[in-house]
Amino acid sequence: MEIYEQETKLYKSLMHPARLAILDLLREGEACVCHMEATFGYRQAYISQQLMVLRDAGLVEDRRDGLNIYYRVIRPEIFDVLDAMRKVTGIRTKAAKPKRNACTCPNCADEAVKTQLIQI
């Protein structure tokens, strides 16, 4: 029965809309918590709570860079599970985008500078 307990823990980690949204965002690569705040409009504490569940399930890991904490998926095969689930439900999703200039992390600031340079 232990193998089923491990599976159940993983399935439970996917049973929340915010966690699915976070995984969709992380599908595109590493993201900081402030980027998730800007994207979803949730408080930092709420996002951190959802990330803790994903981390405990062994799906994501974090790294600190100064004041910013970045998360990335360490088990990319989870996207195969999500894709299979979406085939069953017929639901298609696209990762949400942050409001323009809402995230001030170094990655987003660099991207904003690149966008401005392209427009010039």
mmCIF file of C-alpha atoms in Angstrom:
data_model
loop_
_atom_site.group_PDB
_atom_site.id
_atom_site.type_symbol
_atom_site.label_atom_id
_atom_site.label_comp_id
_atom_site.label_asym_id
_atom_site.label_seq_id
_atom_site.Cartn_x
_atom_site.Cartn_y
_atom_site.Cartn_z
ATOM 1 C CA MET A 1 0.000 0.000 0.000
ATOM 2 C CA GLU A 2 2.981 2.344 0.448
ATOM 3 C CA ILE A 3 3.299 2.892 -3.305
ATOM 4 C CA TYR A 4 -0.313 4.069 -3.393
ATOM 5 C CA GLU A 5 0.371 6.475 -0.554
ATOM 6 C CA GLN A 6 3.218 8.015 -2.549
ATOM 7 C CA GLU A 7 0.983 8.326 -5.604
ATOM 8 C CA THR A 8 -1.813 9.816 -3.546
ATOM 9 C CA LYS A 9 0.534 12.467 -2.150
ATOM 10 C CA LEU A 10 1.489 13.453 -5.676
ATOM 11 C CA TYR A 11 -2.126 13.510 -6.892
ATOM 12 C CA LYS A 12 -3.182 15.596 -3.901
ATOM 13 C CA SER A 13 -0.499 18.127 -4.719
ATOM 14 C CA LEU A 14 -2.162 18.632 -8.109
ATOM 15 C CA MET A 15 -5.654 19.046 -6.680
ATOM 16 C CA HIS A 16 -5.649 22.821 -6.379
ATOM 17 C CA PRO A 17 -6.190 25.474 -9.070
ATOM 18 C CA ALA A 18 -3.398 27.730 -7.803
ATOM 19 C CA ARG A 19 -0.878 24.881 -7.856
ATOM 20 C CA LEU A 20 -1.867 23.951 -11.413
ATOM 21 C CA ALA A 21 -1.489 27.603 -12.433
ATOM 22 C CA ILE A 22 1.939 27.762 -10.786
ATOM 23 C CA LEU A 23 3.047 24.629 -12.633
ATOM 24 C CA ASP A 24 1.802 26.096 -15.919
ATOM 25 C CA LEU A 25 3.826 29.236 -15.255
ATOM 26 C CA LEU A 26 6.909 27.191 -14.349
ATOM 27 C CA ARG A 27 6.525 25.196 -17.555
ATOM 28 C CA GLU A 28 8.133 28.185 -19.257
ATOM 29 C CA GLY A 29 11.077 28.116 -16.840
ATOM 30 C CA GLU A 30 12.170 29.432 -13.507
ATOM 31 C CA ALA A 31 10.085 32.178 -11.874
ATOM 32 C CA CYS A 32 10.350 34.207 -8.696
ATOM 33 C CA VAL A 33 7.612 34.526 -6.117
ATOM 34 C CA CYS A 34 7.129 38.229 -6.925
ATOM 35 C CA HIS A 35 6.561 37.254 -10.567
ATOM 36 C CA MET A 36 3.857 34.810 -9.435
ATOM 37 C CA GLU A 37 2.281 37.539 -7.300
ATOM 38 C CA ALA A 38 2.159 39.865 -10.310
ATOM 39 C CA THR A 39 0.793 37.133 -12.543
ATOM 40 C CA PHE A 40 -1.927 35.685 -10.337
ATOM 41 C CA GLY A 41 -2.746 38.550 -7.997
ATOM 42 C CA TYR A 42 -2.376 36.332 -4.926
ATOM 43 C CA ARG A 43 -0.575 37.385 -1.746
ATOM 44 C CA GLN A 44 2.995 36.201 -1.277
ATOM 45 C CA ALA A 45 2.037 34.094 1.755
ATOM 46 C CA TYR A 46 -0.640 32.237 -0.237
ATOM 47 C CA ILE A 47 1.741 31.533 -3.130
ATOM 48 C CA SER A 48 4.439 30.352 -0.726
ATOM 49 C CA GLN A 49 1.933 28.003 0.896
ATOM 50 C CA GLN A 50 1.080 26.455 -2.483
ATOM 51 C CA LEU A 51 4.753 26.218 -3.435
ATOM 52 C CA MET A 52 5.469 24.396 -0.178
ATOM 53 C CA VAL A 53 2.966 21.695 -1.154
ATOM 54 C CA LEU A 54 4.603 21.334 -4.575
ATOM 55 C CA ARG A 55 8.047 21.232 -2.964
ATOM 56 C CA ASP A 56 6.945 18.599 -0.426
ATOM 57 C CA ALA A 57 5.648 16.494 -3.323
ATOM 58 C CA GLY A 58 9.100 16.681 -4.924
ATOM 59 C CA LEU A 59 7.961 18.668 -7.949
ATOM 60 C CA VAL A 60 9.736 22.000 -7.468
ATOM 61 C CA GLU A 61 12.822 23.404 -5.811
ATOM 62 C CA ASP A 62 13.860 26.916 -4.921
ATOM 63 C CA ARG A 63 16.989 29.006 -4.993
ATOM 64 C CA ARG A 64 17.660 32.340 -3.376
ATOM 65 C CA ASP A 65 19.294 35.228 -5.220
ATOM 66 C CA GLY A 66 19.530 38.206 -2.901
ATOM 67 C CA LEU A 67 16.011 39.091 -1.812
ATOM 68 C CA ASN A 68 14.377 37.034 -4.548
ATOM 69 C CA ILE A 69 13.426 33.377 -4.318
ATOM 70 C CA TYR A 70 13.125 31.533 -7.624
ATOM 71 C CA TYR A 71 11.300 28.254 -8.219
ATOM 72 C CA ARG A 72 11.686 25.707 -10.956
ATOM 73 C CA VAL A 73 10.209 22.324 -11.750
ATOM 74 C CA ILE A 74 12.590 19.459 -10.996
ATOM 75 C CA ARG A 75 10.297 16.708 -12.277
ATOM 76 C CA PRO A 76 9.379 17.900 -15.799
ATOM 77 C CA GLU A 77 7.542 14.638 -16.448
ATOM 78 C CA ILE A 78 4.721 16.160 -14.378
ATOM 79 C CA PHE A 79 3.845 18.120 -17.506
ATOM 80 C CA ASP A 80 3.065 14.823 -19.258
ATOM 81 C CA VAL A 81 0.622 14.063 -16.429
ATOM 82 C CA LEU A 82 -0.990 17.503 -16.760
ATOM 83 C CA ASP A 83 -1.204 17.174 -20.538
ATOM 84 C CA ALA A 84 -2.813 13.730 -20.241
ATOM 85 C CA MET A 85 -5.307 15.063 -17.708
ATOM 86 C CA ARG A 86 -6.195 17.909 -20.059
ATOM 87 C CA LYS A 87 -6.761 15.462 -22.897
ATOM 88 C CA VAL A 88 -9.301 13.688 -20.698
ATOM 89 C CA THR A 89 -11.049 16.905 -19.632
ATOM 90 C CA GLY A 90 -10.767 18.628 -23.003
ATOM 91 C CA ILE A 91 -9.566 21.785 -21.257
ATOM 92 C CA ARG A 92 -6.769 23.784 -22.839
ATOM 93 C CA THR A 93 -4.867 26.342 -20.794
ATOM 94 C CA LYS A 94 -2.214 28.922 -21.423
ATOM 95 C CA ALA A 95 0.114 30.233 -18.760
ATOM 96 C CA ALA A 96 -0.983 33.579 -17.381
ATOM 97 C CA LYS A 97 1.186 36.608 -17.993
ATOM 98 C CA PRO A 98 2.039 39.216 -15.356
ATOM 99 C CA LYS A 99 0.643 42.714 -15.613
ATOM 100 C CA ARG A 100 3.077 44.918 -17.464
ATOM 101 C CA ASN A 101 5.855 46.175 -15.171
ATOM 102 C CA ALA A 102 4.122 44.650 -12.126
ATOM 103 C CA CYS A 103 7.071 42.443 -11.212
ATOM 104 C CA THR A 104 10.281 44.148 -10.185
ATOM 105 C CA CYS A 105 12.575 41.123 -9.931
ATOM 106 C CA PRO A 106 15.874 41.296 -11.848
ATOM 107 C CA ASN A 107 14.623 38.854 -14.503
ATOM 108 C CA CYS A 108 11.518 40.913 -15.270
ATOM 109 C CA ALA A 109 13.446 44.185 -15.064
ATOM 110 C CA ASP A 110 15.947 42.816 -17.609
ATOM 111 C CA GLU A 111 13.047 41.731 -19.841
ATOM 112 C CA ALA A 112 11.442 45.198 -19.587
ATOM 113 C CA VAL A 113 14.726 46.815 -20.647
ATOM 114 C CA LYS A 114 15.013 44.413 -23.607
ATOM 115 C CA THR A 115 11.426 45.204 -24.641
ATOM 116 C CA GLN A 116 12.107 48.945 -24.476
ATOM 117 C CA LEU A 117 15.271 48.535 -26.563
ATOM 118 C CA ILE A 118 13.376 46.555 -29.184
ATOM 119 C CA GLN A 119 10.737 49.298 -29.414
ATOM 120 C CA ILE A 120 13.376 52.001 -29.947
#
